Short mmCIF file of C-alpha atoms in Angstrom, two decimals:
data_model
loop_
_atom_site.label_atom_id
_atom_site.label_comp_id
_atom_site.label_asym_id
_atom_site.label_seq_id
_atom_site.Cartn_x
_atom_site.Cartn_y
_atom_site.Cartn_z
CA VAL A 8 12.87 52.21 92.98
CA GLY A 9 15.29 54.65 91.24
CA THR A 10 15.71 57.29 88.62
CA PRO A 11 14.80 55.09 85.56
CA VAL A 12 11.37 54.32 87.07
CA GLY A 13 10.83 58.01 87.92
CA CYS A 14 11.74 58.91 84.37
CA ALA A 15 9.42 56.33 83.07
CA ALA A 16 6.62 57.57 85.23
CA ALA A 17 7.19 61.15 84.04
CA LEU A 18 7.07 59.94 80.43
CA ALA A 19 3.82 58.05 81.13
CA VAL A 20 2.29 61.34 82.55
CA LEU A 21 3.49 63.23 79.37
CA VAL A 22 2.07 60.57 77.07
CA CYS A 23 -1.25 60.54 78.98
CA SER A 24 -1.56 64.27 78.87
CA LEU A 25 -0.79 64.33 75.16
CA ALA A 26 -3.32 61.60 74.59
CA ALA A 27 -5.97 63.44 76.57
CA GLY A 28 -5.44 66.34 74.28
CA ARG A 29 -6.23 64.40 71.23
CA ILE A 30 -9.26 62.40 72.54
CA ARG A 31 -12.48 63.48 70.90
CA ARG A 32 -14.54 62.54 73.95
CA ARG A 33 -12.29 63.75 76.65
CA GLY A 34 -14.61 63.04 79.58
CA ALA A 35 -14.50 59.27 78.93
CA GLY A 36 -10.84 59.24 78.39
CA LEU A 37 -10.05 61.20 81.51
CA ALA A 38 -12.44 58.99 83.52
CA ALA A 39 -10.64 55.83 82.20
CA MET A 40 -7.26 57.45 83.26
CA ALA A 41 -8.64 58.31 86.72
CA VAL A 42 -9.92 54.77 87.19
CA ALA A 43 -6.50 53.42 86.26
CA ALA A 44 -4.82 55.76 88.75
CA ALA A 45 -7.20 54.76 91.44
CA ALA A 46 -6.63 51.10 90.77
CA VAL A 47 -2.81 51.52 91.02
CA THR A 48 -3.33 53.55 94.27
CA GLY A 49 -5.67 50.85 95.67
CA VAL A 50 -3.23 48.12 94.92
CA THR A 51 -0.47 50.06 96.58
CA PHE A 52 -2.43 50.45 99.71
CA ALA A 53 -3.51 46.76 99.55
CA VAL A 54 0.23 45.72 99.53
CA ALA A 55 0.93 48.09 102.40
CA GLN A 56 -1.93 46.80 104.57
CA ASP A 57 -1.15 43.13 103.59
CA VAL A 58 -4.82 42.45 102.57
CA LEU A 59 -4.10 40.81 99.24
CA PRO A 60 -3.83 37.04 98.82
CA ARG A 61 -0.29 35.80 99.91
CA ALA A 62 0.77 35.00 96.30
CA ALA A 63 -0.29 38.36 94.93
CA SER A 64 1.27 40.21 97.76
CA THR A 65 4.47 38.38 97.50
CA ALA A 66 4.70 38.98 93.75
CA LEU A 67 4.03 42.73 94.15
CA SER A 68 6.28 43.06 97.15
CA ASP A 69 9.10 41.42 95.32
CA GLN A 70 9.09 44.37 92.89
CA LEU A 71 9.38 46.87 95.65
CA THR A 72 12.05 47.35 98.36
CA GLY A 73 11.19 46.37 101.92
CA HIS A 74 11.92 49.88 103.01
CA ARG A 75 9.28 51.28 100.57
CA VAL A 76 6.60 48.85 101.72
CA GLU A 77 7.33 49.79 105.37
CA LEU A 78 6.99 53.40 104.64
CA TRP A 79 3.50 52.82 103.35
CA ARG A 80 2.52 50.93 106.41
#
């Protein structure tokens, strides 16, 4: 995927950690972030296992390199 995507991911982690520090009810905020991370992980494995509907799998796989999808399989 490349360096720009890695930089964007690092920035997202930084923003989430700063947001978690300012949230009044941290438990709910951290739970929401954990659910979002679990959803992304689930979709990643679903693409790798080819269990999504064909249209969704194609749309997501087009965003990734074939080599990366094969590594997950």
